[in-house]
Every structure is written in C-alpha cells, then in structure tokens.
C-alpha cells in the first residue's frame, strides 16, 4: 500500500498576533484549493515538554480563506516554543508554518 502523504502545508500561512489581555490569536490563511482541518493544537518546548491547547478540533479554514482563534498563550511566543497541530487526516502533529511571528 502506498504511504499516505501528509497534508501539503506549502499554501498555508499562520501567524500569532497579540490579542486581548496579553493573550494570543492564531490566524491561519489557506491559499490552497481544498479545506484545511486543524486539530490537537499544542506547544512543544525545546526541553521536550508539551502542553495541549485544544484536545480535539480547533476549526476549519476553507480554500482561499483566513480564520482566527484565540489561544491560551502569552504573546509574543517564547523562542523555545513551537506550535504544533494535526492537519486534515494526518496521524502526526506537525509544526505550524508560522510567518512574521515576533519572538
């Protein structure tokens, strides 16, 4: 059986922006032709510790659209923290393609 290819994130842009009360807002733009389902959002620190931000579905970003979700993270994102999530039917979490994130 052919290996299932992970979701192509080359047309996905994410950024963390300042929200209210020192919290962050995750903005995800989908420039691809299919929808993007985001689930199991978590942080991974350089020491290997993980913290779950959404146990299940975070939301969908339709083709050509942008969505935003408040996340329980301080802003700016610390330099030793990576945001990870599962995309569509991927079995493994992957780093979000963060752009223009101030660290």
XYZ file of C-alpha atoms in Angstrom:
103
model
C 0.000 0.000 0.000
C 1.331 3.458 -0.810
C 2.255 5.639 2.116
C -0.264 8.330 2.900
C 1.326 11.670 2.160
C 0.991 14.267 4.896
C -1.069 17.341 4.123
C 0.799 19.825 1.940
C 1.276 22.990 4.006
C 3.089 24.994 1.309
C -0.029 27.141 0.727
C -0.799 27.596 4.412
C 0.371 30.610 6.384
C -0.086 31.002 10.112
C 0.810 33.800 12.446
C 0.384 34.576 16.093
C -0.802 38.095 16.817
C -1.437 39.981 20.025
C -4.945 39.562 21.380
C -6.652 40.942 24.449
C -5.221 40.787 27.974
C -1.786 39.597 26.868
C -3.168 36.521 25.146
C -2.540 35.498 21.535
C -4.714 34.993 18.481
C -3.772 32.353 15.925
C -4.507 33.417 12.347
C -4.378 30.766 9.634
C -4.656 31.570 5.925
C -5.315 28.780 3.431
C -4.243 29.681 -0.110
C -4.731 26.111 -1.318
C -7.650 24.642 -3.261
C -9.006 22.367 -0.520
C -10.219 22.868 3.031
C -7.858 22.545 5.967
C -8.943 20.951 9.248
C -6.821 21.844 12.268
C -6.937 19.803 15.452
C -4.883 18.883 18.521
C -3.146 22.265 18.784
C -0.274 22.099 21.258
C 3.015 23.680 22.206
C 6.341 21.890 22.286
C 9.188 23.437 24.259
C 12.832 22.881 23.447
C 13.135 20.775 26.640
C 10.585 18.329 25.184
C 7.636 19.328 27.377
C 4.243 19.513 25.662
C 1.087 21.444 26.509
C -2.260 20.838 24.821
C -4.213 23.921 23.710
C -7.104 22.072 22.032
C -7.787 18.421 22.725
C -9.788 17.967 19.547
C -10.925 20.060 16.614
C -9.729 23.672 16.559
C -11.538 24.521 13.322
C -11.570 24.608 9.542
C -10.034 27.025 7.055
C -11.740 26.827 3.684
C -9.847 27.283 0.409
C -8.828 30.905 -0.079
C -10.000 31.903 3.395
C -8.468 33.002 6.696
C -9.661 32.111 10.182
C -8.626 33.297 13.640
C -8.863 31.632 17.023
C -7.923 32.952 20.459
C -5.327 30.678 22.044
C -4.261 30.428 25.653
C -0.676 31.520 25.005
C 1.244 34.551 26.098
C 2.325 36.959 23.366
C 4.919 37.006 21.933
C 5.592 33.283 21.634
C 8.786 32.387 23.532
C 11.721 31.482 21.281
C 11.918 27.939 22.696
C 8.267 27.107 21.924
C 6.931 25.528 18.715
C 3.216 25.450 17.869
C 2.135 22.064 16.536
C -1.154 20.697 15.224
C -2.666 17.925 13.177
C -3.896 18.844 9.705
C -6.780 17.058 7.950
C -6.268 13.293 8.335
C -2.576 13.394 9.291
C -1.716 10.963 12.073
C 1.160 13.048 13.442
C 1.261 16.609 14.705
C 3.443 18.996 12.716
C 4.780 22.467 13.313
C 2.510 25.256 12.119
C 4.105 27.282 9.305
C 4.360 30.480 11.338
C 5.255 33.627 9.412
C 6.134 37.054 10.740
C 5.975 35.854 14.332
C 7.799 38.216 16.639
C 9.991 36.308 19.071
